[in-house]
Short mmCIF file of C-alpha atoms in Angstrom, two decimals:
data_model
loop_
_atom_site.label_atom_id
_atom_site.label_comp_id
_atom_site.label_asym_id
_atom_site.label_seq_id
_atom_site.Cartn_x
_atom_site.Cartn_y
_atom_site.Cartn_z
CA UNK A 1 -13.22 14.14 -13.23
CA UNK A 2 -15.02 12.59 -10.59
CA UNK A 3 -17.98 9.97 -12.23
CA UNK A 4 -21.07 8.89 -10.97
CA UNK A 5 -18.78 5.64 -10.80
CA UNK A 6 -16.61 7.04 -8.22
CA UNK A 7 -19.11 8.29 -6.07
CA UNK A 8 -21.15 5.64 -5.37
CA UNK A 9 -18.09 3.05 -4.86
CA UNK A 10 -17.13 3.74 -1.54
CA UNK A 11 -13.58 1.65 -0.05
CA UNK A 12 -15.34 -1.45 0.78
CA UNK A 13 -17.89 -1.55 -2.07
CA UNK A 14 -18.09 -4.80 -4.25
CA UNK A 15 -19.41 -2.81 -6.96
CA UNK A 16 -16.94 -1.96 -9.10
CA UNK A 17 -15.73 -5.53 -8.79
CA UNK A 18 -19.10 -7.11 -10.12
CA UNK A 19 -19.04 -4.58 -12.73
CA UNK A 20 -15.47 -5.93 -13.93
CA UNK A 21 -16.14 -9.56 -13.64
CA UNK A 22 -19.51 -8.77 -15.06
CA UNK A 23 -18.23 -7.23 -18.03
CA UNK A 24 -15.62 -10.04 -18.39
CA UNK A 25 -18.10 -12.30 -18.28
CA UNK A 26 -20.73 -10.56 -20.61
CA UNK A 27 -18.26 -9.59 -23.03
CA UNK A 28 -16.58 -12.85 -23.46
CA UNK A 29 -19.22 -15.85 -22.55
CA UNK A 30 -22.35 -13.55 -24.08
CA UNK A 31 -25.18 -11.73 -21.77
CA UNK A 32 -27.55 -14.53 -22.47
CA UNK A 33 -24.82 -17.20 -21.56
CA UNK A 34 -23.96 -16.07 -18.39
CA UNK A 35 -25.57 -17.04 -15.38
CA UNK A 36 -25.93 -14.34 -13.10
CA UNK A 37 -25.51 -16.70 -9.74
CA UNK A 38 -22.00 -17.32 -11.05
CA UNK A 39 -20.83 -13.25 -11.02
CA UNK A 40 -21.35 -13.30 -7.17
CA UNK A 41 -19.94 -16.85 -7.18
CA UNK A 42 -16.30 -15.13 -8.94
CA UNK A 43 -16.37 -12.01 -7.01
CA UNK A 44 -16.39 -14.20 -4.01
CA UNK A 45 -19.69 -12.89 -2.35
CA UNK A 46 -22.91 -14.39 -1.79
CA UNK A 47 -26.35 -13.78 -3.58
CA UNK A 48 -28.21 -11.29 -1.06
CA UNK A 49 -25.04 -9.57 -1.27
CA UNK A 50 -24.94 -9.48 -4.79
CA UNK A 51 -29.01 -8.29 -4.99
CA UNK A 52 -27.56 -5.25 -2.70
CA UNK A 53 -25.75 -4.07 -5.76
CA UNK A 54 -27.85 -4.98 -8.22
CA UNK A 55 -31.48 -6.19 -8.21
CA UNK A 56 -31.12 -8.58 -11.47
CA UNK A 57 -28.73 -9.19 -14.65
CA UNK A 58 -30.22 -6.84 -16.56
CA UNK A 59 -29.75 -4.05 -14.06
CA UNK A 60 -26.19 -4.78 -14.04
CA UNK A 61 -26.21 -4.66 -17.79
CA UNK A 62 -27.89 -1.30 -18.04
CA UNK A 63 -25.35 -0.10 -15.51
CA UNK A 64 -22.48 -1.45 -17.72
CA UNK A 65 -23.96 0.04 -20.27
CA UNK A 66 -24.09 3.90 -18.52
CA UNK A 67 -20.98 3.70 -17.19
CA UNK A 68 -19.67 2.99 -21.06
CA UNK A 69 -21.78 5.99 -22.30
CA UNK A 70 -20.01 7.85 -19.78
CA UNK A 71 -16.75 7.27 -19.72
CA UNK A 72 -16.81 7.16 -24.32
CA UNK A 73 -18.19 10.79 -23.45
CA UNK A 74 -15.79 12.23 -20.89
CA UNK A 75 -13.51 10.76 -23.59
CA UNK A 76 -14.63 12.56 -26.51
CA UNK A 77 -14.63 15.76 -24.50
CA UNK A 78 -11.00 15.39 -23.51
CA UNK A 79 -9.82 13.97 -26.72
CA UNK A 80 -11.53 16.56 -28.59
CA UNK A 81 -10.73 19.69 -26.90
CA UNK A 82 -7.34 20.71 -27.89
CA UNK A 83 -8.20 20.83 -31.52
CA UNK A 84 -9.52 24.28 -33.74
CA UNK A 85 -9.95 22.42 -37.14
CA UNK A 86 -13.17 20.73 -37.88
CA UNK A 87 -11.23 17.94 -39.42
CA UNK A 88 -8.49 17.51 -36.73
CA UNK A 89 -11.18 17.50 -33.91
CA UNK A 90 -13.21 14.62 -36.18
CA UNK A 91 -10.30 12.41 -36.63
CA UNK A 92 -9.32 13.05 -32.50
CA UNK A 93 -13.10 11.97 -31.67
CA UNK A 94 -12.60 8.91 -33.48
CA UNK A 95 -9.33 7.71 -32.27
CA UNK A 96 -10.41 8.61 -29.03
CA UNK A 97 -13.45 5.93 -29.92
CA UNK A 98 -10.52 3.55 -30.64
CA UNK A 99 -8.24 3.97 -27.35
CA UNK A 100 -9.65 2.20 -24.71
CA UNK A 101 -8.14 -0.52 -22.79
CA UNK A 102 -9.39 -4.32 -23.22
CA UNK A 103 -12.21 -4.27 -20.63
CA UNK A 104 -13.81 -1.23 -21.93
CA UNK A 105 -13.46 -2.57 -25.45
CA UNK A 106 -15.55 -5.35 -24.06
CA UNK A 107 -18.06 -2.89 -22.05
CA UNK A 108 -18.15 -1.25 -25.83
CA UNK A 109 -19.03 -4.54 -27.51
CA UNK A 110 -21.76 -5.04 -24.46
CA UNK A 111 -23.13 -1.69 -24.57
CA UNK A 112 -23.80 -1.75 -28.65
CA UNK A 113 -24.62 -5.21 -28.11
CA UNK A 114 -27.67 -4.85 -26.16
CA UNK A 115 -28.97 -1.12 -27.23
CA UNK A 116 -32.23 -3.10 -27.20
CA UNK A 117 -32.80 -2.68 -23.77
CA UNK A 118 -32.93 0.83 -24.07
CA UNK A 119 -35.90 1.04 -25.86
CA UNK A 120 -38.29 -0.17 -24.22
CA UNK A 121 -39.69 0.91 -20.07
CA UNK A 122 -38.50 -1.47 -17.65
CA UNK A 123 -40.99 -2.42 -15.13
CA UNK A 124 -38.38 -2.56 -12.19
CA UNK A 125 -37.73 1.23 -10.75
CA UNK A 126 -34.55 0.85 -10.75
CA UNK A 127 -33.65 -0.81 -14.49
CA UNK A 128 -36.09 1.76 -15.38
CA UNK A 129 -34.03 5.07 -13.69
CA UNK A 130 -30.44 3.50 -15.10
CA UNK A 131 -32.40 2.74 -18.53
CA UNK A 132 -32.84 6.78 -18.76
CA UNK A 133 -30.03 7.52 -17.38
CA UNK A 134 -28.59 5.31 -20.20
CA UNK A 135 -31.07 7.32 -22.91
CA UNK A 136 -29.90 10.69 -21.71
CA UNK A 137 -26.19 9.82 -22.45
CA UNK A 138 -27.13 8.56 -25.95
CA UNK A 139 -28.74 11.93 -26.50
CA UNK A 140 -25.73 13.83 -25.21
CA UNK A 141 -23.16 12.08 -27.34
CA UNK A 142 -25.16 12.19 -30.46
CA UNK A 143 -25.39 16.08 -29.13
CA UNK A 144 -22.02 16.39 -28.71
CA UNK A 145 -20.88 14.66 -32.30
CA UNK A 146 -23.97 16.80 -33.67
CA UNK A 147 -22.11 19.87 -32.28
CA UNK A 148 -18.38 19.23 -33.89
CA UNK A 149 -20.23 17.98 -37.67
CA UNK A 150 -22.65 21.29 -37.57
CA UNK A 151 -19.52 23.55 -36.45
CA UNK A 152 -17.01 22.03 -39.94
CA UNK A 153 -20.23 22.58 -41.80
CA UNK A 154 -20.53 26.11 -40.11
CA UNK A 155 -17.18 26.53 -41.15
CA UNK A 156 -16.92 24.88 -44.57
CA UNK A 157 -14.45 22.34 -43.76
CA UNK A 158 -17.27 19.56 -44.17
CA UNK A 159 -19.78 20.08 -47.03
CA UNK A 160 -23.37 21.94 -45.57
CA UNK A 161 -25.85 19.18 -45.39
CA UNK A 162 -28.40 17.85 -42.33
CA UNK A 163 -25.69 17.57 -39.56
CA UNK A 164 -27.38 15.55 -37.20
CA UNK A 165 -28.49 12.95 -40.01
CA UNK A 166 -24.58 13.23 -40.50
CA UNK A 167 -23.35 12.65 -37.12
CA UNK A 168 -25.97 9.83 -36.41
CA UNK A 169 -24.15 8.12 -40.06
CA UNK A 170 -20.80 8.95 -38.40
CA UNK A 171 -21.31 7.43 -34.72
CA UNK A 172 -23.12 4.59 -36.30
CA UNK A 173 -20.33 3.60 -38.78
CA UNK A 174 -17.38 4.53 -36.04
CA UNK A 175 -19.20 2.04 -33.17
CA UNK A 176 -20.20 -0.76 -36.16
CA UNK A 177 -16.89 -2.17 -34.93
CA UNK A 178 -17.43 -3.13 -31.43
CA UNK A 179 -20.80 -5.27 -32.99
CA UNK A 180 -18.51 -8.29 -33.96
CA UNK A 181 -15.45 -7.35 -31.97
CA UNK A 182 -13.09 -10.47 -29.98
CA UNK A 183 -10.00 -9.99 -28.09
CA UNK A 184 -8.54 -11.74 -30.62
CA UNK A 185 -8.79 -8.58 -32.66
CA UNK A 186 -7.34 -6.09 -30.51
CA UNK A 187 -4.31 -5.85 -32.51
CA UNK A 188 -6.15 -4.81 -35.47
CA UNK A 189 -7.68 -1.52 -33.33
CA UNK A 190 -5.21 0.93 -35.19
CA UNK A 191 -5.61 -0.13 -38.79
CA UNK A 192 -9.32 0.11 -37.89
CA UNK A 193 -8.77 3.81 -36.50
CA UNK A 194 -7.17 5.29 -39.94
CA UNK A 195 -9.69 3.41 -41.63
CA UNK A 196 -12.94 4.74 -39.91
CA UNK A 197 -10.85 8.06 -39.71
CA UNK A 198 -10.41 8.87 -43.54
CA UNK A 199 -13.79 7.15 -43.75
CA UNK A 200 -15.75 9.96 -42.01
CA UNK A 201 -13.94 12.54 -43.42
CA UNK A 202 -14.40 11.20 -47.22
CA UNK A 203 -18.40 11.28 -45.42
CA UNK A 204 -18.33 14.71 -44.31
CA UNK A 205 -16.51 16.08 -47.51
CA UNK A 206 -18.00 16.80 -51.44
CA UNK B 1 -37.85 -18.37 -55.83
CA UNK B 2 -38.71 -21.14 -53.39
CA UNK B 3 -37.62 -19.87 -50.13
CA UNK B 4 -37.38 -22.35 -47.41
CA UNK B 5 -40.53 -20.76 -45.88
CA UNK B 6 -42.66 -21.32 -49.08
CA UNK B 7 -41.19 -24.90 -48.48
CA UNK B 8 -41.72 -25.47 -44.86
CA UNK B 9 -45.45 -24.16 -44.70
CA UNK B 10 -47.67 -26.41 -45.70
CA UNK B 11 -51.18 -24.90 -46.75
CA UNK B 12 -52.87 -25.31 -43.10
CA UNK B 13 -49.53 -24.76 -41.17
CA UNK B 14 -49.40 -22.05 -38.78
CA UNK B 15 -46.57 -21.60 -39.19
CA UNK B 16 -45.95 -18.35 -41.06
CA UNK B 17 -49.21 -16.58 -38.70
CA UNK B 18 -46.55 -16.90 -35.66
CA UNK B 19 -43.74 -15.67 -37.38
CA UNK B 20 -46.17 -12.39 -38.33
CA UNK B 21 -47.74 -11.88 -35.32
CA UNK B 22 -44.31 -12.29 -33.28
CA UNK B 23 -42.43 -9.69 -36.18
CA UNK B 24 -45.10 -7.45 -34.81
CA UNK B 25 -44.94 -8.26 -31.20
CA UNK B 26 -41.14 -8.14 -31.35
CA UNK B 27 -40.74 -5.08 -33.32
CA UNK B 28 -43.64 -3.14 -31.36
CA UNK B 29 -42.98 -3.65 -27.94
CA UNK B 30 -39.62 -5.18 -27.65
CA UNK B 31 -38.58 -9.06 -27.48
CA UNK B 32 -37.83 -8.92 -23.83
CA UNK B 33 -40.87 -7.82 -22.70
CA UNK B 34 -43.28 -10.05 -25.24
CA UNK B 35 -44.85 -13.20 -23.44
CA UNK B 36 -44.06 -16.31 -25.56
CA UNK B 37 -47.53 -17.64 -24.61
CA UNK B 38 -49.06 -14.63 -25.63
CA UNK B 39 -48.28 -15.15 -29.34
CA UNK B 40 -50.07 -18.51 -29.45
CA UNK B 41 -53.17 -16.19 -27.59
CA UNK B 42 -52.68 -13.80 -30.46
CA UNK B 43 -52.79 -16.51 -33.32
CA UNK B 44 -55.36 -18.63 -31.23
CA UNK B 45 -53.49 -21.74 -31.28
CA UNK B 46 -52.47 -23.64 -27.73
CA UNK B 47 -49.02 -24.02 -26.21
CA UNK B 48 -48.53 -27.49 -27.22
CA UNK B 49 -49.49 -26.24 -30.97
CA UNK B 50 -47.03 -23.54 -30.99
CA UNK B 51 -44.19 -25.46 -29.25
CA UNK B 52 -44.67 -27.83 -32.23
CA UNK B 53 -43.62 -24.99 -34.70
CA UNK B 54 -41.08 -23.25 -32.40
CA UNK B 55 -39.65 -24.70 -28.94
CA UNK B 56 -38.51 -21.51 -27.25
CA UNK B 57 -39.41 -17.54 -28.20
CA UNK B 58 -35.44 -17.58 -28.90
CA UNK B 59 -36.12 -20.12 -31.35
CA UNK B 60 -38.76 -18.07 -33.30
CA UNK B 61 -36.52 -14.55 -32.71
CA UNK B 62 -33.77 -16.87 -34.85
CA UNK B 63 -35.82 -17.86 -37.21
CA UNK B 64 -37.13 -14.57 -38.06
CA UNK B 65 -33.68 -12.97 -38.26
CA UNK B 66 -33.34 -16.02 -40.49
CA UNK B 67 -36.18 -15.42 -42.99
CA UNK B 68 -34.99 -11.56 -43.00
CA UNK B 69 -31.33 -12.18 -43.79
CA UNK B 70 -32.99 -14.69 -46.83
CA UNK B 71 -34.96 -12.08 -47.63
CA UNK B 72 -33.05 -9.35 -47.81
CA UNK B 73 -30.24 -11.41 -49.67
CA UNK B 74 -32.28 -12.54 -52.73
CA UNK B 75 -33.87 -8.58 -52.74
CA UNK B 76 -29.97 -7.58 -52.80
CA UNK B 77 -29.25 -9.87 -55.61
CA UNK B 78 -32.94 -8.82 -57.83
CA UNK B 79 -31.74 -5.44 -57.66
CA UNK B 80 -28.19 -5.36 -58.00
CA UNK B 81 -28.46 -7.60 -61.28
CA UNK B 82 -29.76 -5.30 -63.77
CA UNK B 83 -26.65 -2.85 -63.67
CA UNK B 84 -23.78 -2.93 -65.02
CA UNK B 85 -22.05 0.19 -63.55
CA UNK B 86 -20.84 -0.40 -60.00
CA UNK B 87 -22.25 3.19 -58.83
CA UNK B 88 -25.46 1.82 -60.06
CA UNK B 89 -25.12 -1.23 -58.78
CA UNK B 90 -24.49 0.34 -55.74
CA UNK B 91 -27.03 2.82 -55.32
CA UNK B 92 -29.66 0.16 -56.49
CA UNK B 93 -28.48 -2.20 -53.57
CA UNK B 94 -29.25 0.57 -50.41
CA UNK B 95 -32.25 1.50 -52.68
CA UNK B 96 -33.28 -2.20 -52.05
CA UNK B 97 -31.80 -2.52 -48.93
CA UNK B 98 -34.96 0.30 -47.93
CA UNK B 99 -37.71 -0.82 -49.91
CA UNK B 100 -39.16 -3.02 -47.46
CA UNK B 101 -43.15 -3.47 -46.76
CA UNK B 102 -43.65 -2.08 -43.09
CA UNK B 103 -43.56 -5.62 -41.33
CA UNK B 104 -39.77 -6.11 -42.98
CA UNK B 105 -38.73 -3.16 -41.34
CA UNK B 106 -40.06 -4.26 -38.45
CA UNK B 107 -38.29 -7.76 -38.97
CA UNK B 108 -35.11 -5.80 -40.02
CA UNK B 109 -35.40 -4.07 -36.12
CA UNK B 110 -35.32 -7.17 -34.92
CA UNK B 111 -33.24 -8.53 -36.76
CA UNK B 112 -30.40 -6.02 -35.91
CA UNK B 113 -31.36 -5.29 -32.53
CA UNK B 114 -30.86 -9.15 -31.59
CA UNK B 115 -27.57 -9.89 -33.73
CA UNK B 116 -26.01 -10.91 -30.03
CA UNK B 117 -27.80 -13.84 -30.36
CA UNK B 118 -25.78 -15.52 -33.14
CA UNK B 119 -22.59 -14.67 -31.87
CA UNK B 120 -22.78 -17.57 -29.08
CA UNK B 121 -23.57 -21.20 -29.26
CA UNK B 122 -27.41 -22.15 -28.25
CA UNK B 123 -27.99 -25.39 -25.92
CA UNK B 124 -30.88 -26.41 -27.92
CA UNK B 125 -30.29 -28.13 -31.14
CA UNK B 126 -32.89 -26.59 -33.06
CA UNK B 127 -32.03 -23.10 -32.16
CA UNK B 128 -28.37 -24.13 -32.84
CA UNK B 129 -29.24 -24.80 -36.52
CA UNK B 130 -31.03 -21.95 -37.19
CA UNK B 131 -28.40 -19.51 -35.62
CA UNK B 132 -25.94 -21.87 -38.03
CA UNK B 133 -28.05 -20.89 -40.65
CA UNK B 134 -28.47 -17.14 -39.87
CA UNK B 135 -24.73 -16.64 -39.73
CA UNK B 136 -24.04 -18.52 -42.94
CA UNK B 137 -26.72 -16.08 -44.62
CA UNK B 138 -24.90 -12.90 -42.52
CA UNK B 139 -21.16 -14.48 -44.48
CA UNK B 140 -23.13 -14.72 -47.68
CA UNK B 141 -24.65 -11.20 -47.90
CA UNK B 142 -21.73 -10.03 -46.68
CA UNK B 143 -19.66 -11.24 -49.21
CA UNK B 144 -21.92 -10.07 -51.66
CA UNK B 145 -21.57 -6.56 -50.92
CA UNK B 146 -17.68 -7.33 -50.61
CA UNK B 147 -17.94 -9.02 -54.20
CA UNK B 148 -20.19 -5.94 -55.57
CA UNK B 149 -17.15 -3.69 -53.97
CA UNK B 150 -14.33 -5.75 -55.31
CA UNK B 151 -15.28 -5.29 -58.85
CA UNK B 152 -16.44 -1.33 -58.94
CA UNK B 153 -12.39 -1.12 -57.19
CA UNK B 154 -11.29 -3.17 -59.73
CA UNK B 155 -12.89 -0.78 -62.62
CA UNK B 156 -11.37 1.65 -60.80
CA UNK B 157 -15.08 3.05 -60.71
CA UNK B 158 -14.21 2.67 -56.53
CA UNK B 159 -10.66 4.20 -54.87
CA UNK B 160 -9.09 0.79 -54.06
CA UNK B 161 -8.96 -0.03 -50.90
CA UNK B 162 -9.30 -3.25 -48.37
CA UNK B 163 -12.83 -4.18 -50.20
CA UNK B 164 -13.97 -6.66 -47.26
CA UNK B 165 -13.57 -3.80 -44.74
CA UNK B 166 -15.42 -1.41 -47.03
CA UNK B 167 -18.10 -3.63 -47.81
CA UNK B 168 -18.42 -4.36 -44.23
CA UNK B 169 -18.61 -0.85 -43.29
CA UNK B 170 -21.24 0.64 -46.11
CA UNK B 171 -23.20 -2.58 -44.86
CA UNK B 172 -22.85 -1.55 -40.78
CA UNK B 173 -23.95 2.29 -42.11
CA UNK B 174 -26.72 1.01 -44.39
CA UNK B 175 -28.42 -0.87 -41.50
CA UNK B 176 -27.92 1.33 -38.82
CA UNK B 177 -31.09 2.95 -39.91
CA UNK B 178 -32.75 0.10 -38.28
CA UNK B 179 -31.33 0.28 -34.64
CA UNK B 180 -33.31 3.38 -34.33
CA UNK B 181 -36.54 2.67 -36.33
CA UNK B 182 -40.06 3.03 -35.24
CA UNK B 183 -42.77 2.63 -37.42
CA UNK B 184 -43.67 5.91 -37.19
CA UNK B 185 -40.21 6.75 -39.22
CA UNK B 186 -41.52 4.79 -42.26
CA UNK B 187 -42.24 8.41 -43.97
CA UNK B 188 -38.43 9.04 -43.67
CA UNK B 189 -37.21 6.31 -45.49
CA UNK B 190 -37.53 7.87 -49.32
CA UNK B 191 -34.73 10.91 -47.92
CA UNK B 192 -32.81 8.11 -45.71
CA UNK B 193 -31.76 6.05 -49.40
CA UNK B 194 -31.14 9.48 -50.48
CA UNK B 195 -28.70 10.25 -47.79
CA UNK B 196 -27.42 6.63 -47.33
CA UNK B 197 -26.90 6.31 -51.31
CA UNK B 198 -24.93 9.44 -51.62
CA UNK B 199 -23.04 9.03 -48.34
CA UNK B 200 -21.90 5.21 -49.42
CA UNK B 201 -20.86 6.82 -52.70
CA UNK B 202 -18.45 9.16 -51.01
CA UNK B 203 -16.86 6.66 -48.96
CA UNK B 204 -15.93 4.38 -51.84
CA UNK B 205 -14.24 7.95 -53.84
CA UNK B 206 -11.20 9.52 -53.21
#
């Protein structure tokens, strides 16, 4: 599919490249920690440059943090769609939550890292239009996990009770993860993934 | 009990009027966007007077997700201790964990919302040892859940499984409630223990 991502990075755009040193940076040295001089200092490019892509740090956070929303979306679609039974798409959604490479693990740590700056208006225009942007994805994937609890409850394979209230327990418990993940703990990803997996079922189930 | 607050405020210390009126500045309209100055405006002390009780407004968000963690630890431990049944023990500790006087759920916002903050090293020395202190609490609560786990799998009241991970995950579930709070929400929070009790007691069946 062809993300917002892709669109706006044209050949010679720096952007993805801030993004990837930015989320290298964020996810390993903390938000706070980093300086945001020293991105445009490792991408090689110099600080008028850098405002071109983004007007602060926290723009280039909120961006991280859409472009995460995004692509853990496209992701559950995908990872999702070949599967009839409520309990067979459930457990796909989460290991799709599970398979990501070692920079988006660290965009995932970011993004629940820092949900904070969702909540509240930013004064700049632009923070403010990638802050909704950001809101409207949160909205959509709680939609779409909404969708697959209400449809097993539809169908008795989960027990009837307030789906969304479900889902919301669900998502919260199968992104808890990413709060105290390191690198370090990569290896542990698919113990973590039958876990969280028989987990949510045992959640969904009498 | 003697909390270290009782201990560190002296009876004409303003101490514990900055920690309220920044719970409620924090929790209201965000951390990033309060003013530091405007708490001591709020409180009607000056700057000098306020940078006597805190040196930095990441100083006083640490020590509030501090006094929280304390709080909520000797609340989990009063209400936990007069059960002897671990599904009782259980249900008693999210029951506490939601029985919280509206500025607590405010502090337990911020306290959640912010827990990036103790995951790196702080330049300052004072905000060092209170972020020492916060994560010590964080180990400390959660090994109590972990202990309260350990022994209900043991009785074979709980399906045994890894009772660290468990523990860890009812605790990421329990709190999630707090990402999304407002106080607006406060009405909700009877049927949230409800839902939270019997959703933690399905995860530790079969």
């Amino acid at each position: 599919m062809t993300t917002r991502a892709a669109v706006q990075d044209g050949p010679r755009s720096k952007r993805r490249e801030i993004l990837e040193v930015a989320v290298d940076k964020f996810g390993r040295d903390g938000f706070e920690a980093t300086k945001w001089a020293s991105i445009a200092d490792e991408v090689g490019i110099g600080q008028t440059a850098l405002y071109h892509y983004f007007e602060s740090k926290v723009h280039c956070l909120l961006t991280i943090m859409t472009l995460e929303l995004e692509r853990s979306l496209a992701q559950f679609v995908e990872a999702t769609a070949g599967f009839d039974d409520p309990e067979g798409k459930l457990r796909a959604a989460i290991a799709s939550a599970y398979d990501v490479t070692p920079r988006e693990a660290l965009a995932a740590r970011i993004l629940v890292s820092h949900t904070e700056f969702l909540g509240w208006a930013r004064a700049s225009v632009r923070e403010e239009e990638e802050r909704q942007t950001a809101r409207r994805l949160v909205r959509e994937i709680e939609d779409a996990w909404t969708a697959l609890i209400q449809r097993g409850m539809n169908d008795l394979a989960f027990v009837p009770r307030d789906a969304r209230q479900t889902a919301t327990a669900l998502l919260a418990l199968v992104i808890s993860v990413w709060r105290s993940y390191r690198e370090s703990q990569r290896r542990r990803l698919p113990g973590i993934t039958t876990f969280m997996s028989d987990a949510c079922v045992r959640l969904v189930g009498p």
